CSV table of C-alpha atoms and ligand atoms in Angstrom, one decimal:
chain,number,residue,atom,x,y,z
A,1,MET,CA,20.0,33.8,-56.4
A,2,TRP,CA,21.7,37.1,-55.7
A,3,SER,CA,25.3,38.0,-56.6
A,4,THR,CA,28.0,35.5,-55.8
A,5,ALA,CA,30.9,38.0,-56.5
A,6,ARG,CA,33.3,38.9,-53.8
A,7,GLU,CA,32.7,42.6,-54.1
A,8,VAL,CA,29.5,44.7,-54.4
A,9,ALA,CA,28.6,45.9,-57.9
A,10,ALA,CA,26.1,48.4,-59.2
A,11,GLY,CA,22.6,46.7,-59.4
A,12,ASP,CA,23.4,44.3,-56.6
A,13,VAL,CA,20.9,43.9,-53.7
A,14,VAL,CA,22.8,44.1,-50.5
A,15,ILE,CA,21.7,44.1,-46.8
A,16,ALA,CA,22.8,47.0,-44.6
A,17,TRP,CA,22.9,45.7,-41.1
A,18,MET,CA,22.9,48.6,-38.7
A,19,THR,CA,21.5,47.1,-35.5
A,20,ARG,CA,19.6,44.0,-34.7
A,21,ASP,CA,16.4,46.0,-35.3
A,22,ILE,CA,17.5,48.1,-38.2
A,23,ILE,CA,18.3,45.9,-41.2
A,24,GLN,CA,17.8,47.5,-44.6
A,25,PRO,CA,17.9,46.1,-48.1
A,26,LEU,CA,19.6,48.3,-50.7
A,27,LEU,CA,19.6,48.1,-54.4
A,28,ILE,CA,23.0,49.6,-55.3
A,29,THR,CA,22.2,52.5,-57.6
A,30,PRO,CA,25.0,55.0,-58.4
A,31,GLY,CA,23.8,58.6,-57.7
A,32,LYS,CA,21.5,57.5,-54.8
A,33,ASP,CA,22.2,58.2,-51.1
A,34,LEU,CA,21.2,56.4,-47.9
A,35,ASN,CA,20.4,58.6,-44.9
A,36,THR,CA,19.8,56.9,-41.6
A,37,LYS,CA,20.2,57.9,-37.9
A,38,TYR,CA,23.5,56.0,-38.2
A,39,GLY,CA,24.8,58.4,-40.8
A,40,TYR,CA,24.9,59.3,-44.4
A,41,TYR,CA,26.2,57.0,-47.2
A,42,ARG,CA,26.5,57.2,-51.0
A,43,HIS,CA,25.7,54.0,-52.9
A,44,SER,CA,28.6,54.7,-55.2
A,45,ASP,CA,31.0,54.4,-52.3
A,46,LEU,CA,29.8,50.9,-51.8
A,47,ILE,CA,30.7,49.7,-55.3
A,48,GLY,CA,33.9,47.5,-55.1
A,49,VAL,CA,33.6,47.0,-51.3
A,50,PRO,CA,33.9,43.3,-50.3
A,51,TYR,CA,30.8,41.8,-48.9
A,52,GLY,CA,31.0,41.5,-45.1
A,53,SER,CA,32.8,44.8,-44.7
A,54,LYS,CA,32.1,47.4,-42.0
A,55,VAL,CA,31.3,50.6,-43.8
A,56,ARG,CA,31.6,54.0,-42.0
A,57,SER,CA,29.2,56.8,-42.7
A,58,ARG,CA,30.4,59.9,-44.6
A,59,ASN,CA,29.4,62.2,-41.7
A,60,GLY,CA,31.0,60.1,-38.9
A,61,LYS,CA,27.6,59.3,-37.3
A,62,GLY,CA,27.9,55.5,-37.5
A,63,PHE,CA,28.5,52.5,-39.6
A,64,PHE,CA,26.8,49.4,-41.0
A,65,HIS,CA,27.8,45.9,-42.1
A,66,LEU,CA,27.5,45.4,-45.8
A,67,LEU,CA,26.1,41.8,-46.1
A,68,ARG,CA,25.3,39.5,-49.0
A,69,PRO,CA,21.6,38.6,-48.9
A,70,THR,CA,20.4,35.2,-47.8
A,71,PRO,CA,16.7,34.1,-47.4
A,72,GLU,CA,17.2,34.5,-43.7
A,73,LEU,CA,18.4,38.1,-44.0
A,74,TRP,CA,15.8,38.8,-46.6
A,75,THR,CA,13.0,37.7,-44.2
A,76,LEU,CA,14.4,40.1,-41.6
A,77,ALA,CA,14.9,43.0,-44.0
A,78,LEU,CA,12.1,42.7,-46.7
A,79,PRO,CA,9.5,45.4,-47.2
A,80,HIS,CA,6.3,44.1,-45.6
A,81,ARG,CA,3.3,44.1,-47.9
A,82,THR,CA,1.5,41.5,-45.8
A,83,GLN,CA,2.0,39.4,-42.7
A,84,ILE,CA,5.0,37.2,-43.4
A,85,LEU,CA,6.4,33.9,-42.2
A,86,TYR,CA,9.5,34.1,-39.9
A,87,LEU,CA,12.4,31.7,-39.7
A,88,ALA,CA,11.1,29.4,-37.0
A,89,ASP,CA,8.0,28.6,-39.0
A,90,ILE,CA,9.8,28.5,-42.3
A,91,ALA,CA,12.4,26.0,-41.1
A,92,PHE,CA,9.8,23.8,-39.5
A,93,VAL,CA,7.5,23.8,-42.5
A,94,GLU,CA,10.3,23.1,-45.0
A,95,ALA,CA,11.5,20.2,-42.8
A,96,TRP,CA,8.0,18.7,-42.4
A,97,LEU,CA,7.1,19.1,-46.1
A,98,ASP,CA,10.4,17.3,-46.8
A,99,LEU,CA,11.6,19.9,-49.2
A,100,LYS,CA,15.0,19.4,-50.7
A,101,PRO,CA,16.9,20.1,-53.9
A,102,GLY,CA,14.8,19.1,-56.8
A,103,SER,CA,11.4,19.3,-55.0
A,104,LYS,CA,8.4,20.7,-56.8
A,105,VAL,CA,6.3,22.9,-54.6
A,106,ILE,CA,3.2,25.1,-54.7
A,107,GLU,CA,2.6,28.1,-52.4
A,108,ALA,CA,-0.4,30.4,-52.1
A,109,GLY,CA,-0.5,33.3,-51.5
A,110,THR,CA,2.9,34.8,-52.3
A,111,GLY,CA,2.3,37.8,-50.0
A,112,SER,CA,5.7,39.5,-49.3
A,113,GLY,CA,7.7,36.6,-50.6
A,114,SER,CA,9.3,35.7,-47.3
A,115,PHE,CA,8.6,31.9,-47.6
A,116,SER,CA,9.2,31.9,-51.3
A,117,HIS,CA,12.9,32.9,-51.0
A,118,SER,CA,13.7,30.1,-48.6
A,119,VAL,CA,11.8,27.5,-50.7
A,120,ALA,CA,13.6,28.7,-53.9
A,121,ARG,CA,17.0,28.3,-52.2
A,122,THR,CA,16.1,24.8,-50.9
A,123,VAL,CA,14.7,23.3,-54.1
A,124,GLY,CA,17.4,25.0,-56.2
A,125,PRO,CA,17.7,25.0,-60.0
A,126,THR,CA,16.5,21.4,-60.3
A,127,GLY,CA,13.3,22.0,-58.4
A,128,HIS,CA,10.5,24.5,-58.9
A,129,LEU,CA,8.2,26.7,-56.9
A,130,TRP,CA,4.8,27.7,-58.3
A,131,SER,CA,3.6,30.7,-56.3
A,132,TYR,CA,0.1,32.2,-56.6
A,133,GLU,CA,-1.2,35.6,-55.5
A,134,PHE,CA,-4.6,37.1,-56.2
A,135,HIS,CA,-3.7,40.7,-55.2
A,136,GLU,CA,-2.4,42.2,-58.5
A,137,ALA,CA,-0.1,44.9,-57.1
A,138,ARG,CA,1.5,42.4,-54.6
A,139,ALA,CA,1.9,39.9,-57.4
A,140,SER,CA,3.7,42.4,-59.6
A,141,LYS,CA,5.9,43.6,-56.8
A,142,ALA,CA,6.9,40.0,-55.8
A,143,ARG,CA,7.6,39.2,-59.5
A,144,GLU,CA,9.9,42.2,-59.8
A,145,GLU,CA,11.8,41.1,-56.7
A,146,PHE,CA,12.1,37.5,-57.8
A,147,THR,CA,13.6,38.7,-61.1
A,148,ARG,CA,16.0,41.1,-59.4
A,149,HIS,CA,17.1,38.3,-57.0
A,150,GLY,CA,17.8,35.9,-59.9
A,151,MET,CA,14.9,33.5,-59.1
A,152,ASP,CA,13.2,33.5,-62.5
A,153,ASP,CA,14.3,30.0,-63.4
A,154,ILE,CA,13.1,28.6,-60.1
A,155,VAL,CA,9.9,30.4,-59.4
A,156,THR,CA,6.8,30.8,-61.5
A,157,LEU,CA,4.5,33.5,-60.1
A,158,THR,CA,0.9,33.5,-61.2
A,159,HIS,CA,-1.7,36.2,-60.5
A,160,ARG,CA,-4.7,34.0,-59.6
A,161,ASN,CA,-7.5,33.3,-57.1
A,162,VAL,CA,-6.6,29.7,-56.2
A,163,CYS,CA,-9.7,29.1,-54.2
A,164,LYS,CA,-11.8,29.8,-57.2
A,165,ASP,CA,-9.6,28.8,-60.1
A,166,GLY,CA,-7.2,26.2,-58.7
A,167,PHE,CA,-3.6,25.8,-59.7
A,168,THR,CA,-1.9,25.7,-63.0
A,169,VAL,CA,-0.4,22.2,-62.7
A,170,THR,CA,-1.9,18.8,-62.1
A,171,ASP,CA,-0.4,15.6,-60.7
A,172,THR,CA,3.0,17.4,-60.5
A,173,VAL,CA,4.1,18.7,-57.1
A,174,ASP,CA,5.6,17.1,-54.0
A,175,ALA,CA,4.2,19.6,-51.5
A,176,VAL,CA,1.7,22.4,-51.2
A,177,PHE,CA,1.9,25.3,-48.7
A,178,LEU,CA,-1.3,27.4,-48.2
A,179,ASP,CA,-1.1,30.7,-46.3
A,180,LEU,CA,-4.6,31.9,-47.2
A,181,PRO,CA,-7.6,33.1,-45.2
A,182,ALA,CA,-9.7,30.2,-46.4
A,183,PRO,CA,-7.3,27.3,-47.1
A,184,TRP,CA,-10.2,24.7,-47.0
A,185,ASP,CA,-11.4,26.2,-50.3
A,186,ALA,CA,-8.1,25.3,-52.0
A,187,ILE,CA,-7.6,21.8,-50.6
A,188,GLY,CA,-9.4,20.0,-53.4
A,189,HIS,CA,-7.3,22.0,-55.9
A,190,ALA,CA,-4.2,21.2,-54.0
A,191,LYS,CA,-5.0,17.5,-54.1
A,192,ASN,CA,-5.3,17.7,-57.9
A,193,ALA,CA,-1.9,19.4,-58.2
A,194,LEU,CA,-0.1,16.9,-56.0
A,195,ARG,CA,1.5,13.9,-57.7
A,196,LYS,CA,-0.1,10.6,-57.1
A,197,ASP,CA,2.8,8.2,-57.5
A,198,ARG,CA,4.4,8.9,-54.1
A,199,ILE,CA,3.7,10.3,-50.7
A,200,THR,CA,3.1,14.0,-50.9
A,201,ARG,CA,2.5,16.6,-48.2
A,202,ILE,CA,0.5,19.7,-47.5
A,203,CYS,CA,0.7,22.4,-44.8
A,204,CYS,CA,-1.9,25.1,-44.1
A,205,PHE,CA,-0.9,28.2,-42.1
A,206,SER,CA,-3.8,29.8,-40.1
A,207,PRO,CA,-3.9,32.3,-37.3
A,208,CYS,CA,-7.2,31.1,-35.7
A,209,MET,CA,-8.3,27.8,-34.3
A,210,GLU,CA,-11.6,28.0,-36.1
A,211,GLN,CA,-9.7,28.1,-39.4
A,212,VAL,CA,-7.7,25.1,-38.2
A,213,LEU,CA,-10.9,23.1,-37.5
A,214,ARG,CA,-12.3,23.8,-40.9
A,215,THR,CA,-9.0,22.9,-42.6
A,216,VAL,CA,-8.8,19.6,-40.7
A,217,SER,CA,-12.4,18.7,-41.8
A,218,ALA,CA,-11.5,19.6,-45.4
A,219,LEU,CA,-8.3,17.5,-45.3
A,220,ASN,CA,-10.2,14.6,-43.9
A,221,GLU,CA,-12.9,14.8,-46.5
A,222,ALA,CA,-10.3,15.0,-49.3
A,223,GLY,CA,-8.6,11.8,-48.1
A,224,PHE,CA,-5.4,13.2,-46.5
A,225,THR,CA,-4.0,11.3,-43.6
A,226,GLU,CA,-1.6,11.9,-40.6
A,227,ILE,CA,-3.3,15.3,-40.0
A,228,THR,CA,-1.3,17.1,-37.3
A,229,MET,CA,-1.3,20.6,-36.0
A,230,TYR,CA,1.7,22.4,-34.5
A,231,GLU,CA,2.6,25.8,-33.1
A,232,THR,CA,6.2,26.8,-33.2
A,233,LEU,CA,7.5,29.0,-30.5
A,234,LEU,CA,11.0,30.7,-30.6
A,235,ARG,CA,13.0,31.8,-27.6
A,236,PRO,CA,16.3,33.4,-28.7
A,237,HIS,CA,18.9,34.1,-26.0
A,238,GLN,CA,21.4,37.0,-25.8
A,239,VAL,CA,24.7,36.1,-24.2
A,240,GLU,CA,26.3,38.8,-22.0
A,241,SER,CA,29.2,39.1,-19.6
A,242,THR,CA,28.4,40.3,-16.1
A,243,PRO,CA,30.2,40.3,-12.8
A,244,PRO,CA,30.1,37.0,-11.0
A,245,LEU,CA,27.2,36.1,-8.7
A,246,THR,CA,28.0,36.6,-5.0
A,247,PRO,CA,29.0,33.3,-3.4
A,248,ILE,CA,26.5,31.7,-1.0
A,249,SER,CA,28.9,32.1,1.9
A,250,VAL,CA,29.0,35.9,1.4
A,251,VAL,CA,25.2,35.9,1.1
A,252,SER,CA,24.9,33.9,4.3
A,253,ASP,CA,27.3,36.3,6.2
A,254,ARG,CA,25.3,39.3,5.0
A,255,LEU,CA,22.0,37.7,6.3
A,256,LYS,CA,23.6,37.0,9.7
A,257,GLN,CA,24.9,40.6,9.9
A,258,SER,CA,21.5,41.9,9.0
A,259,GLU,CA,19.8,39.8,11.7
A,260,ALA,CA,22.4,40.9,14.3
A,261,ARG,CA,21.7,44.6,13.3
A,262,ARG,CA,18.0,44.0,13.6
A,263,GLU,CA,18.4,42.4,17.1
A,264,GLU,CA,20.7,45.4,18.2
A,265,LYS,CA,18.0,47.8,17.0
A,266,ARG,CA,15.3,45.9,18.9
A,267,LEU,CA,17.3,46.0,22.1
A,268,ARG,CA,18.1,49.7,21.6
A,269,GLN,CA,14.4,50.5,21.2
A,270,ILE,CA,13.6,48.6,24.4
A,271,ALA,CA,16.3,50.4,26.3
A,272,ASN,CA,15.1,53.8,24.9
A,273,ALA,CA,11.5,53.1,25.8
A,274,ARG,CA,12.6,52.1,29.3
A,275,ALA,CA,14.7,55.2,29.7
A,276,GLY,CA,11.9,57.4,28.4
A,277,ALA,CA,9.4,55.8,30.9
A,278,GLU,CA,11.8,56.3,33.8
A,279,ARG,CA,12.4,59.9,32.8
A,280,ARG,CA,8.7,60.6,32.5
A,281,ALA,CA,8.0,58.9,35.9
A,282,LYS,CA,10.8,60.9,37.6
A,283,ARG,CA,9.6,64.2,36.1
A,284,LYS,CA,6.0,63.4,37.2
A,285,ALA,CA,7.1,62.6,40.7
A,286,GLU,CA,9.1,65.9,40.9
A,287,GLU,CA,6.1,67.8,39.6
A,288,GLU,CA,3.7,66.2,42.1
A,289,ALA,CA,6.1,67.0,44.9
A,290,ALA,CA,6.2,70.6,43.7
A,291,ASN,CA,2.4,70.9,43.4
A,292,GLU,CA,1.9,69.4,46.8
A,293,LYS,CA,4.1,72.1,48.1
A,294,ASP,CA,2.0,74.7,46.3
A,295,GLY,CA,-1.2,73.0,47.7
A,296,LYS,CA,-2.3,72.4,44.2
A,297,ARG,CA,-4.5,69.3,43.5
A,298,ILE,CA,-2.9,66.8,41.1
A,299,LYS,CA,-4.9,64.3,39.2
A,300,SER,CA,-3.7,60.9,40.2
A,301,ASP,CA,-5.6,58.6,37.8
A,302,GLY,CA,-3.2,59.0,34.9
A,303,GLU,CA,-5.6,61.0,32.8
A,304,GLY,CA,-3.7,64.2,33.5
A,305,GLU,CA,-1.5,66.0,31.1
A,306,SER,CA,1.1,63.6,29.9
A,307,ASP,CA,4.7,64.3,30.1
A,308,PRO,CA,5.8,65.4,26.7
A,309,VAL,CA,8.9,63.6,25.4
A,310,PRO,CA,11.5,66.4,24.7
A,311,PRO,CA,11.5,67.1,21.0
A,312,GLU,CA,15.2,66.4,20.5
A,313,VAL,CA,14.8,62.9,22.1
A,314,GLN,CA,11.7,62.1,20.0
A,315,ALA,CA,13.5,63.2,16.8
A,316,GLN,CA,16.5,61.1,17.6
A,317,ASP,CA,14.3,58.0,18.4
A,318,GLU,CA,12.4,58.4,15.1
A,319,ARG,CA,15.6,58.8,13.1
A,320,ALA,CA,17.2,55.8,14.8
A,321,ALA,CA,14.1,53.7,14.1
A,322,THR,CA,13.8,54.7,10.5
A,323,ASP,CA,17.5,54.5,9.8
A,324,GLY,CA,17.5,51.1,11.3
A,325,MET,CA,14.6,50.1,9.1
A,326,ARG,CA,16.2,51.5,6.0
A,327,LEU,CA,19.6,50.0,6.7
A,328,ASP,CA,18.1,46.6,7.5
A,329,GLY,CA,15.8,46.7,4.5
A,330,ALA,CA,18.6,47.5,2.1
A,331,ALA,CA,20.8,44.9,3.6
A,332,ASP,CA,18.1,42.3,3.4
A,333,VAL,CA,17.5,43.0,-0.3
A,334,ALA,CA,21.2,42.9,-1.0
A,335,ALA,CA,21.7,39.7,0.9
A,336,ALA,CA,18.7,37.9,-0.5
A,337,SER,CA,19.4,38.9,-4.1
A,338,PRO,CA,22.9,37.8,-5.1
A,339,ILE,CA,22.5,39.1,-8.7
A,340,ARG,CA,21.5,42.5,-7.5
A,341,ALA,CA,24.2,42.6,-4.9
A,342,ALA,CA,26.7,41.6,-7.5
A,343,SER,CA,25.7,44.3,-9.9
A,344,SER,CA,25.1,47.1,-7.5
A,345,ALA,CA,28.1,46.7,-5.2
A,346,PRO,CA,31.8,45.8,-5.6
A,347,VAL,CA,31.9,42.1,-5.3
A,348,GLU,CA,34.3,40.6,-2.8
A,349,ASP,CA,34.2,36.9,-3.3
A,350,ALA,CA,36.3,33.9,-3.8
A,351,THR,CA,37.0,34.9,-7.5
A,352,THR,CA,38.5,38.3,-6.5
A,353,THR,CA,42.1,38.5,-5.6
A,354,GLU,CA,43.5,41.6,-4.0
A,355,GLY,CA,44.1,44.4,-6.4
A,356,SER,CA,42.5,42.5,-9.3
A,357,GLU,CA,39.2,43.2,-11.0
A,358,PRO,CA,36.4,40.7,-10.2
A,359,GLN,CA,36.3,38.1,-13.0
A,360,LYS,CA,33.3,38.3,-15.4
A,361,ILE,CA,31.0,35.4,-16.0
A,362,THR,CA,28.9,34.8,-19.1
A,363,LEU,CA,25.1,34.7,-18.8
A,364,SER,CA,22.4,34.4,-21.3
A,365,LYS,CA,19.1,36.1,-21.1
A,366,THR,CA,16.0,35.9,-23.3
A,367,PHE,CA,14.8,38.8,-25.4
A,368,ALA,CA,11.7,40.6,-24.2
A,369,GLU,CA,10.1,40.6,-27.7
A,370,VAL,CA,10.2,37.5,-29.9
A,371,ARG,CA,9.0,37.0,-33.4
A,372,GLY,CA,8.0,33.4,-33.0
A,373,HIS,CA,4.4,32.1,-33.3
A,374,THR,CA,2.3,33.8,-35.9
A,375,SER,CA,-0.1,31.0,-36.8
A,376,TYR,CA,-1.0,27.3,-36.4
A,377,LEU,CA,0.5,24.9,-38.8
A,378,THR,CA,-1.7,22.0,-39.9
A,379,PHE,CA,0.1,19.3,-41.8
A,380,ALA,CA,-1.2,16.3,-43.6
A,381,VAL,CA,0.0,13.5,-45.9
A,382,LEU,CA,-1.6,12.3,-49.1
A,383,LEU,CA,-0.7,8.6,-49.7
A,384,PRO,CA,-0.1,7.5,-53.3
A,385,ALA,CA,-3.2,6.7,-55.3
A,386,ALA,CA,-2.5,3.0,-55.4
A,387,VAL,CA,-2.1,2.8,-51.6
A,388,ARG,CA,-5.4,4.7,-51.1
A,389,GLU,CA,-7.2,2.3,-53.5
A,390,VAL,CA,-5.9,-0.7,-51.7
A,391,ALA,CA,-6.7,0.8,-48.3
A,392,ALA,CA,-10.3,1.6,-49.5
A,393,THR,CA,-10.7,-2.0,-50.8
A,394,ALA,CA,-9.3,-3.4,-47.6
A,395,THR,CA,-11.8,-1.4,-45.6
A,396,SER,CA,-14.7,-2.5,-47.7
A,397,VAL,CA,-13.6,-6.1,-47.3
A,398,THR,CA,-13.5,-5.8,-43.6
A,399,VAL,CA,-16.9,-4.1,-43.6
A,400,SER,CA,-18.6,-6.6,-45.9
A,401,ALA,CA,-17.0,-9.5,-44.0
A,402,GLU,CA,-18.9,-8.6,-40.8
A,403,SER,CA,-21.4,-11.5,-41.2
A,404,THR,CA,-18.8,-14.0,-42.4
A,405,PRO,CA,-15.6,-15.1,-40.8
A,406,PRO,CA,-13.1,-12.2,-40.9
A,407,PRO,CA,-10.2,-12.6,-43.3
A,408,PRO,CA,-6.9,-13.5,-41.7
A,409,PRO,CA,-5.3,-10.3,-40.5
A,410,ALA,CA,-2.1,-11.0,-42.5
A,411,THR,CA,-4.1,-10.6,-45.8
A,412,LYS,CA,-4.9,-6.9,-45.3
A,413,GLU,CA,-1.5,-6.0,-43.8
A,414,SER,CA,0.5,-7.9,-46.4
A,415,LYS,CA,-1.5,-6.2,-49.2
A,416,MET,CA,-0.7,-2.7,-47.6
A,417,THR,CA,2.9,-3.6,-47.1
A,418,ASP,CA,3.3,-5.0,-50.6
A,419,VAL,CA,2.0,-1.8,-52.1
A,420,GLN,CA,3.9,0.5,-49.8
A,421,SER,CA,7.1,-1.3,-50.3
A,422,GLY,CA,6.7,-0.8,-54.0
A,423,VAL,CA,6.3,3.0,-53.5
A,424,GLU,CA,9.1,5.5,-53.3
A,425,SER,CA,8.3,7.4,-50.2
A,426,THR,CA,10.7,10.3,-50.7
B,501,SAM,C1,-0.3,36.3,-45.3
B,501,SAM,S1,0.0,36.6,-46.9
B,501,SAM,C2,1.2,35.4,-47.3
B,501,SAM,C3,2.6,35.7,-46.8
B,501,SAM,C4,3.7,34.8,-47.3
B,501,SAM,N1,3.5,33.5,-46.9
B,501,SAM,C5,5.0,35.4,-46.8
B,501,SAM,O1,5.8,34.6,-46.1
B,501,SAM,O2,5.4,36.5,-47.2
B,501,SAM,C6,-1.4,35.9,-47.7
B,501,SAM,C7,-1.5,36.3,-49.1
B,501,SAM,O3,-2.5,35.5,-49.7
B,501,SAM,C8,-3.1,36.2,-50.7
B,501,SAM,N2,-4.4,35.5,-51.0
B,501,SAM,C9,-5.5,35.5,-50.2
B,501,SAM,N3,-6.5,34.8,-50.8
B,501,SAM,C10,-6.0,34.3,-52.0
B,501,SAM,C11,-6.5,33.5,-53.0
B,501,SAM,N4,-7.7,33.0,-52.9
B,501,SAM,N5,-5.7,33.2,-54.0
B,501,SAM,C12,-4.4,33.7,-54.1
B,501,SAM,N6,-3.9,34.5,-53.1
B,501,SAM,C13,-4.6,34.8,-52.1
B,501,SAM,C14,-3.3,37.6,-50.1
B,501,SAM,O4,-3.4,38.6,-51.1
B,501,SAM,C15,-2.0,37.7,-49.3
B,501,SAM,O5,-1.0,38.4,-50.1
């Protein structure tokens, strides 16, 4: 699969890795250019460059890493013609289906060929993948890619409706993988294609639970066992260096200071209120005395015109109150959130020595968007024909023996064990 030479040659498929989100496959074609937001490149400039090199653009706008394709990179870079399988599912399916060098495998449908590339590498030149696709244009495109990627000896791609017409091999393969809208219609055909002289496996990949239920029924009816459904979820982490977290002693000091400031503010407000009340009472008394002098009647029930607080005092009180709130609020947040305090303010903590930069610590965080689950995976096992026959006989013996003394348990178990031990299970 793909070139194994050290340097890129005309006609090679390479992967241009620009960022984690921009990964582009290129078929090196002299005379062609590549224009991206990270610059302008000529394919001919890439010929003779060792795989793994960092290539700078002609117009100085950026660079990319020139990588040799692998099935993993191909899955990230391939042109999507359908939904595809991603690495978490591919790895899990391959492990569960027990694929290895020399395995013989069926997949349907081929789709964009994401799964096919991984299987082809796993089974290698001594194994084989029969891949089926009923959409003609997709089948041709995938065939073209398989040829260009040097997979012709490993993969046979057939344009075919497998639900209607079945597969092209019988009693041959070790495993079947179905990524179809109606896998239950292909399960009988899959059973025909699986070899009967050893344990074989099947996996059906379906996005909806209703599809899973129909698939499980069909698997049961066809005599598969160990039917199990999984969902794979992926949580990649990105590792970053950040300033250290604020030590707990500093956080505690900040909390204490914040509480002390709040208490100070409360006492100041009480004192201000008292002073204001005294000022108003004094002024009222002065006014009453003056009015008495003038013979003017003063309301004494408190409903009279209230003494306005001088505007400059009111403004000052308000400012003090809101400033106090804002200061205290900010301090509370900083104190209660060590990470925020660490990133928003210079950190003075045990790890900082005078005149030196705070040491960095390494943290990992998860990505916001993850390509993990796309479907449910229903797995099942088909036991060798001989084992199934014996199991069926053993069951009928048990059933027919209901009215007679049951056979010794060892008989049934030893029969099963004898047959199983004579069967190669890998
Ligand atoms: C989701 S895609 C497969 C993606 C593939 N597993 C990958 O990783 O790239 C499903 C494919 O199955 C094909 N398909 C659907 N029904 C089919 C059938 N009865 N026989 C063959 N192919 C079929 C569709 O045309 C489609 O390309």
